[in-house]
mmCIF file with all atom_site columns, C-alpha atoms in Angstrom:
data_model
loop_
_atom_site.group_PDB
_atom_site.id
_atom_site.type_symbol
_atom_site.label_atom_id
_atom_site.label_alt_id
_atom_site.label_comp_id
_atom_site.label_asym_id
_atom_site.label_entity_id
_atom_site.label_seq_id
_atom_site.pdbx_PDB_ins_code
_atom_site.Cartn_x
_atom_site.Cartn_y
_atom_site.Cartn_z
_atom_site.occupancy
_atom_site.B_iso_or_equiv
_atom_site.pdbx_formal_charge
_atom_site.auth_seq_id
_atom_site.auth_comp_id
_atom_site.auth_asym_id
_atom_site.auth_atom_id
_atom_site.pdbx_PDB_model_num
ATOM 1   C CA . MET A 1 1   ? -1.089  -20.766 -6.764  1.00 48.00 ? 1   MET A CA 1
ATOM 2   C CA . ASN A 1 2   ? 0.374   -21.949 -3.883  1.00 52.00 ? 2   ASN A CA 1
ATOM 3   C CA . GLY A 1 3   ? 2.108   -21.237 -0.216  1.00 56.00 ? 3   GLY A CA 1
ATOM 4   C CA . ILE A 1 4   ? 0.629   -20.391 3.150   1.00 64.00 ? 4   ILE A CA 1
ATOM 5   C CA . GLY A 1 5   ? -0.096  -17.442 4.832   1.00 74.00 ? 5   GLY A CA 1
ATOM 6   C CA . TYR A 1 6   ? -1.736  -16.090 8.133   1.00 80.00 ? 6   TYR A CA 1
ATOM 7   C CA . TYR A 1 7   ? -5.151  -14.950 7.114   1.00 85.00 ? 7   TYR A CA 1
ATOM 8   C CA . ALA A 1 8   ? -8.054  -13.636 9.199   1.00 86.00 ? 8   ALA A CA 1
ATOM 9   C CA . ILE A 1 9   ? -12.138 -14.861 7.945   1.00 89.00 ? 9   ILE A CA 1
ATOM 10  C CA . SER A 1 10  ? -14.980 -12.852 8.779   1.00 88.00 ? 10  SER A CA 1
ATOM 11  C CA . GLY A 1 11  ? -18.829 -14.199 8.431   1.00 87.00 ? 11  GLY A CA 1
ATOM 12  C CA . ASP A 1 12  ? -20.435 -10.962 10.581  1.00 86.00 ? 12  ASP A CA 1
ATOM 13  C CA . GLY A 1 13  ? -18.789 -7.699  8.368   1.00 82.00 ? 13  GLY A CA 1
ATOM 14  C CA . GLY A 1 14  ? -15.353 -7.902  10.552  1.00 83.00 ? 14  GLY A CA 1
ATOM 15  C CA . ASN A 1 15  ? -17.539 -7.841  14.194  1.00 84.00 ? 15  ASN A CA 1
ATOM 16  C CA . SER A 1 16  ? -15.647 -10.744 14.948  1.00 88.00 ? 16  SER A CA 1
ATOM 17  C CA . TRP A 1 17  ? -12.284 -13.806 13.187  1.00 87.00 ? 17  TRP A CA 1
ATOM 18  C CA . THR A 1 18  ? -11.459 -16.498 13.105  1.00 88.00 ? 18  THR A CA 1
ATOM 19  C CA . LYS A 1 19  ? -7.726  -16.391 12.690  1.00 86.00 ? 19  LYS A CA 1
ATOM 20  C CA . GLN A 1 20  ? -5.744  -19.340 10.553  1.00 83.00 ? 20  GLN A CA 1
ATOM 21  C CA . TRP A 1 21  ? -3.233  -20.573 7.857   1.00 83.00 ? 21  TRP A CA 1
ATOM 22  C CA . HIS A 1 22  ? -4.078  -21.039 4.227   1.00 83.00 ? 22  HIS A CA 1
ATOM 23  C CA . ASP A 1 23  ? -2.339  -22.469 1.168   1.00 79.00 ? 23  ASP A CA 1
ATOM 24  C CA . TYR A 1 24  ? -4.053  -20.041 -0.922  1.00 73.00 ? 24  TYR A CA 1
ATOM 25  C CA . ASP A 1 25  ? -5.808  -22.829 -2.701  1.00 79.00 ? 25  ASP A CA 1
ATOM 26  C CA . ASP A 1 26  ? -7.942  -23.392 0.146   1.00 83.00 ? 26  ASP A CA 1
ATOM 27  C CA . PHE A 1 27  ? -9.591  -20.077 -0.882  1.00 87.00 ? 27  PHE A CA 1
ATOM 28  C CA . TYR A 1 28  ? -11.542 -21.184 -3.231  1.00 87.00 ? 28  TYR A CA 1
ATOM 29  C CA . GLY A 1 29  ? -13.542 -23.531 -1.126  1.00 87.00 ? 29  GLY A CA 1
ATOM 30  C CA . TYR A 1 30  ? -15.147 -20.221 -0.002  1.00 88.00 ? 30  TYR A CA 1
ATOM 31  C CA . LEU A 1 31  ? -16.768 -19.505 -3.261  1.00 88.00 ? 31  LEU A CA 1
ATOM 32  C CA . THR A 1 32  ? -20.200 -21.410 -2.594  1.00 86.00 ? 32  THR A CA 1
ATOM 33  C CA . ASP A 1 33  ? -22.691 -21.327 -4.915  1.00 86.00 ? 33  ASP A CA 1
ATOM 34  C CA . ASP A 1 34  ? -24.198 -18.170 -3.005  1.00 88.00 ? 34  ASP A CA 1
ATOM 35  C CA . ILE A 1 35  ? -21.336 -15.569 -3.320  1.00 92.00 ? 35  ILE A CA 1
ATOM 36  C CA . GLY A 1 36  ? -21.566 -13.895 -6.662  1.00 92.00 ? 36  GLY A CA 1
ATOM 37  C CA . ALA A 1 37  ? -18.997 -11.011 -6.236  1.00 93.00 ? 37  ALA A CA 1
ATOM 38  C CA . VAL A 1 38  ? -16.013 -10.421 -4.774  1.00 94.00 ? 38  VAL A CA 1
ATOM 39  C CA . GLY A 1 39  ? -14.996 -6.691  -4.143  1.00 91.00 ? 39  GLY A CA 1
ATOM 40  C CA . TYR A 1 40  ? -11.980 -4.825  -2.721  1.00 92.00 ? 40  TYR A CA 1
ATOM 41  C CA . MET A 1 41  ? -10.911 -1.562  -2.011  1.00 89.00 ? 41  MET A CA 1
ATOM 42  C CA . ASP A 1 42  ? -7.362  -0.778  -3.517  1.00 89.00 ? 42  ASP A CA 1
ATOM 43  C CA . LYS A 1 43  ? -4.752  1.273   -1.540  1.00 86.00 ? 43  LYS A CA 1
ATOM 44  C CA . PHE A 1 44  ? -5.924  4.862   -3.944  1.00 86.00 ? 44  PHE A CA 1
ATOM 45  C CA . GLY A 1 45  ? -9.796  4.650   -2.330  1.00 82.00 ? 45  GLY A CA 1
ATOM 46  C CA . LYS A 1 46  ? -11.015 2.688   -5.778  1.00 86.00 ? 46  LYS A CA 1
ATOM 47  C CA . CYS A 1 47  ? -13.510 -0.083  -5.528  1.00 85.00 ? 47  CYS A CA 1
ATOM 48  C CA . TRP A 1 48  ? -13.085 -3.507  -7.177  1.00 90.00 ? 48  TRP A CA 1
ATOM 49  C CA . MET A 1 49  ? -15.354 -6.080  -7.937  1.00 89.00 ? 49  MET A CA 1
ATOM 50  C CA . ALA A 1 50  ? -15.289 -9.318  -9.669  1.00 92.00 ? 50  ALA A CA 1
ATOM 51  C CA . TYR A 1 51  ? -18.553 -11.170 -10.532 1.00 92.00 ? 51  TYR A CA 1
ATOM 52  C CA . ILE A 1 52  ? -18.220 -15.136 -10.074 1.00 93.00 ? 52  ILE A CA 1
ATOM 53  C CA . ASP A 1 53  ? -21.753 -16.044 -10.354 1.00 89.00 ? 53  ASP A CA 1
ATOM 54  C CA . ASP A 1 54  ? -20.957 -17.698 -13.786 1.00 90.00 ? 54  ASP A CA 1
ATOM 55  C CA . LYS A 1 55  ? -19.986 -21.164 -12.727 1.00 89.00 ? 55  LYS A CA 1
ATOM 56  C CA . VAL A 1 56  ? -19.920 -22.710 -15.875 1.00 93.00 ? 56  VAL A CA 1
ATOM 57  C CA . SER A 1 57  ? -18.160 -20.471 -18.473 1.00 94.00 ? 57  SER A CA 1
ATOM 58  C CA . LYS A 1 58  ? -14.440 -21.467 -19.178 1.00 95.00 ? 58  LYS A CA 1
ATOM 59  C CA . ASP A 1 59  ? -11.920 -19.396 -20.552 1.00 93.00 ? 59  ASP A CA 1
ATOM 60  C CA . GLY A 1 60  ? -9.614  -20.788 -24.179 1.00 93.00 ? 60  GLY A CA 1
ATOM 61  C CA . HIS A 1 61  ? -8.056  -22.845 -21.954 1.00 94.00 ? 61  HIS A CA 1
ATOM 62  C CA . GLY A 1 62  ? -10.931 -24.597 -20.397 1.00 94.00 ? 62  GLY A CA 1
ATOM 63  C CA . TYR A 1 63  ? -10.025 -23.231 -16.880 1.00 93.00 ? 63  TYR A CA 1
ATOM 64  C CA . PRO A 1 64  ? -13.112 -22.037 -15.121 1.00 94.00 ? 64  PRO A CA 1
ATOM 65  C CA . ILE A 1 65  ? -13.634 -18.116 -15.323 1.00 95.00 ? 65  ILE A CA 1
ATOM 66  C CA . TYR A 1 66  ? -14.875 -17.371 -12.474 1.00 94.00 ? 66  TYR A CA 1
ATOM 67  C CA . LYS A 1 67  ? -11.549 -19.127 -10.583 1.00 93.00 ? 67  LYS A CA 1
ATOM 68  C CA . GLY A 1 68  ? -9.490  -17.233 -12.372 1.00 93.00 ? 68  GLY A CA 1
ATOM 69  C CA . ARG A 1 69  ? -11.156 -13.774 -11.218 1.00 94.00 ? 69  ARG A CA 1
ATOM 70  C CA . PHE A 1 70  ? -11.071 -14.842 -8.193  1.00 94.00 ? 70  PHE A CA 1
ATOM 71  C CA . GLY A 1 71  ? -7.190  -16.394 -8.351  1.00 92.00 ? 71  GLY A CA 1
ATOM 72  C CA . ASN A 1 72  ? -7.146  -12.497 -9.368  1.00 94.00 ? 72  ASN A CA 1
ATOM 73  C CA . CYS A 1 73  ? -8.613  -10.572 -6.246  1.00 94.00 ? 73  CYS A CA 1
ATOM 74  C CA . LEU A 1 74  ? -6.371  -13.293 -4.416  1.00 92.00 ? 74  LEU A CA 1
ATOM 75  C CA . ILE A 1 75  ? -3.227  -11.520 -5.997  1.00 91.00 ? 75  ILE A CA 1
ATOM 76  C CA . ALA A 1 76  ? -4.556  -8.310  -4.960  1.00 92.00 ? 76  ALA A CA 1
ATOM 77  C CA . LEU A 1 77  ? -4.474  -9.210  -1.746  1.00 90.00 ? 77  LEU A CA 1
ATOM 78  C CA . ILE A 1 78  ? -0.979  -11.320 -1.728  1.00 86.00 ? 78  ILE A CA 1
ATOM 79  C CA . SER A 1 79  ? 0.595   -8.682  -3.302  1.00 88.00 ? 79  SER A CA 1
ATOM 80  C CA . GLN A 1 80  ? -0.639  -6.232  -0.749  1.00 89.00 ? 80  GLN A CA 1
ATOM 81  C CA . LYS A 1 81  ? -2.484  -3.957  -2.959  1.00 93.00 ? 81  LYS A CA 1
ATOM 82  C CA . THR A 1 82  ? -5.605  -4.605  -0.531  1.00 92.00 ? 82  THR A CA 1
ATOM 83  C CA . ASP A 1 83  ? -5.920  -5.507  3.054   1.00 90.00 ? 83  ASP A CA 1
ATOM 84  C CA . ARG A 1 84  ? -9.341  -7.295  2.262   1.00 92.00 ? 84  ARG A CA 1
ATOM 85  C CA . LEU A 1 85  ? -11.241 -9.242  0.381   1.00 95.00 ? 85  LEU A CA 1
ATOM 86  C CA . TYR A 1 86  ? -15.174 -8.495  0.624   1.00 94.00 ? 86  TYR A CA 1
ATOM 87  C CA . LEU A 1 87  ? -17.345 -11.934 -0.719  1.00 95.00 ? 87  LEU A CA 1
ATOM 88  C CA . LEU A 1 88  ? -20.640 -11.222 -1.539  1.00 93.00 ? 88  LEU A CA 1
ATOM 89  C CA . ASP A 1 89  ? -24.098 -12.901 -2.965  1.00 90.00 ? 89  ASP A CA 1
ATOM 90  C CA . LYS A 1 90  ? -25.535 -11.730 -5.962  1.00 85.00 ? 90  LYS A CA 1
ATOM 91  C CA . VAL A 1 91  ? -28.143 -9.246  -4.956  1.00 85.00 ? 91  VAL A CA 1
ATOM 92  C CA . SER A 1 92  ? -25.852 -7.664  -2.596  1.00 83.00 ? 92  SER A CA 1
ATOM 93  C CA . ALA A 1 93  ? -22.913 -7.409  -5.317  1.00 80.00 ? 93  ALA A CA 1
ATOM 94  C CA . ARG A 1 94  ? -25.756 -5.901  -7.766  1.00 78.00 ? 94  ARG A CA 1
ATOM 95  C CA . ARG A 1 95  ? -26.613 -3.120  -4.484  1.00 75.00 ? 95  ARG A CA 1
ATOM 96  C CA . MET A 1 96  ? -23.108 -2.174  -4.125  1.00 70.00 ? 96  MET A CA 1
ATOM 97  C CA . ILE A 1 97  ? -23.468 -0.001  -7.815  1.00 62.00 ? 97  ILE A CA 1
ATOM 98  C CA . LEU A 1 98  ? -25.964 2.156   -6.120  1.00 54.00 ? 98  LEU A CA 1
ATOM 99  C CA . GLN A 1 99  ? -24.393 2.883   -2.841  1.00 59.00 ? 99  GLN A CA 1
ATOM 100 C CA . ASN A 1 100 ? -21.518 5.127   -3.192  1.00 59.00 ? 100 ASN A CA 1
ATOM 101 C CA . GLY A 1 101 ? -19.399 6.583   -1.120  1.00 62.00 ? 101 GLY A CA 1
ATOM 102 C CA . THR A 1 102 ? -17.269 9.732   -0.457  1.00 68.00 ? 102 THR A CA 1
ATOM 103 C CA . THR A 1 103 ? -14.308 8.076   1.510   1.00 75.00 ? 103 THR A CA 1
ATOM 104 C CA . ILE A 1 104 ? -12.507 5.613   1.423   1.00 76.00 ? 104 ILE A CA 1
ATOM 105 C CA . GLN A 1 105 ? -13.858 4.470   4.588   1.00 79.00 ? 105 GLN A CA 1
ATOM 106 C CA . ASP A 1 106 ? -17.700 4.682   3.225   1.00 79.00 ? 106 ASP A CA 1
ATOM 107 C CA . LYS A 1 107 ? -16.911 2.653   0.945   1.00 78.00 ? 107 LYS A CA 1
ATOM 108 C CA . GLU A 1 108 ? -15.242 -0.076  2.843   1.00 82.00 ? 108 GLU A CA 1
ATOM 109 C CA . LYS A 1 109 ? -18.194 0.462   5.651   1.00 82.00 ? 109 LYS A CA 1
ATOM 110 C CA . VAL A 1 110 ? -20.557 -0.680  2.276   1.00 82.00 ? 110 VAL A CA 1
ATOM 111 C CA . LEU A 1 111 ? -18.427 -3.299  1.433   1.00 86.00 ? 111 LEU A CA 1
ATOM 112 C CA . SER A 1 112 ? -18.479 -5.006  4.868   1.00 85.00 ? 112 SER A CA 1
ATOM 113 C CA . VAL A 1 113 ? -22.818 -3.878  5.920   1.00 85.00 ? 113 VAL A CA 1
ATOM 114 C CA . ASN A 1 114 ? -22.957 -6.059  2.614   1.00 85.00 ? 114 ASN A CA 1
ATOM 115 C CA . CYS A 1 115 ? -20.997 -8.792  2.240   1.00 90.00 ? 115 CYS A CA 1
ATOM 116 C CA . LYS A 1 116 ? -21.181 -12.326 3.021   1.00 92.00 ? 116 LYS A CA 1
ATOM 117 C CA . LEU A 1 117 ? -17.109 -13.039 4.186   1.00 93.00 ? 117 LEU A CA 1
ATOM 118 C CA . ILE A 1 118 ? -14.534 -10.982 4.370   1.00 93.00 ? 118 ILE A CA 1
ATOM 119 C CA . ILE A 1 119 ? -10.911 -12.568 4.075   1.00 92.00 ? 119 ILE A CA 1
ATOM 120 C CA . GLU A 1 120 ? -7.957  -10.574 4.995   1.00 90.00 ? 120 GLU A CA 1
ATOM 121 C CA . ARG A 1 121 ? -4.684  -11.081 5.370   1.00 83.00 ? 121 ARG A CA 1
ATOM 122 C CA . ALA A 1 122 ? -3.664  -11.292 8.714   1.00 73.00 ? 122 ALA A CA 1
ATOM 123 C CA . THR A 1 123 ? -0.446  -8.886  9.173   1.00 61.00 ? 123 THR A CA 1
ATOM 124 C CA . THR A 1 124 ? -1.778  -7.350  12.008  1.00 52.00 ? 124 THR A CA 1
ATOM 125 C CA . PHE A 1 125 ? -2.752  -10.533 14.627  1.00 49.00 ? 125 PHE A CA 1
ATOM 126 C CA . SER A 1 126 ? -0.274  -12.272 16.996  1.00 45.00 ? 126 SER A CA 1
ATOM 127 C CA . HIS A 1 127 ? 0.103   -15.810 16.435  1.00 42.00 ? 127 HIS A CA 1
ATOM 128 C CA . GLN A 1 128 ? 1.692   -18.679 16.840  1.00 43.00 ? 128 GLN A CA 1
ATOM 129 C CA . SER A 1 129 ? 3.792   -20.642 14.389  1.00 40.00 ? 129 SER A CA 1
ATOM 130 C CA . LYS A 1 130 ? 2.293   -22.940 12.593  1.00 39.00 ? 130 LYS A CA 1
#
């Protein structure tokens, strides 16, 4: 994946943001050992979760499965299927199964409260060109 876009990153559930340019491959640096899943809400209110805690398994072409799963989440962000990716630790990701909300806002709040990091496509932020 390549290309550069302007993104906002939050490590405190969306209370404060760091706005910066990223090449899409840069995002793999956020997949530290304590990140176990990436979740997002699509435009229809469905919550998607990609479990990426297995950093060893590879697909049939020798590519790490966790990178492929995260890449699919990045595609959802880039293609505007979602506006935010929520990176969760393994415990919080498993907890998400038990927490249900009735509205999109309820579900997004649960993701926000449980996440370690949020990546947002920063179309609404003013910024200077690179």
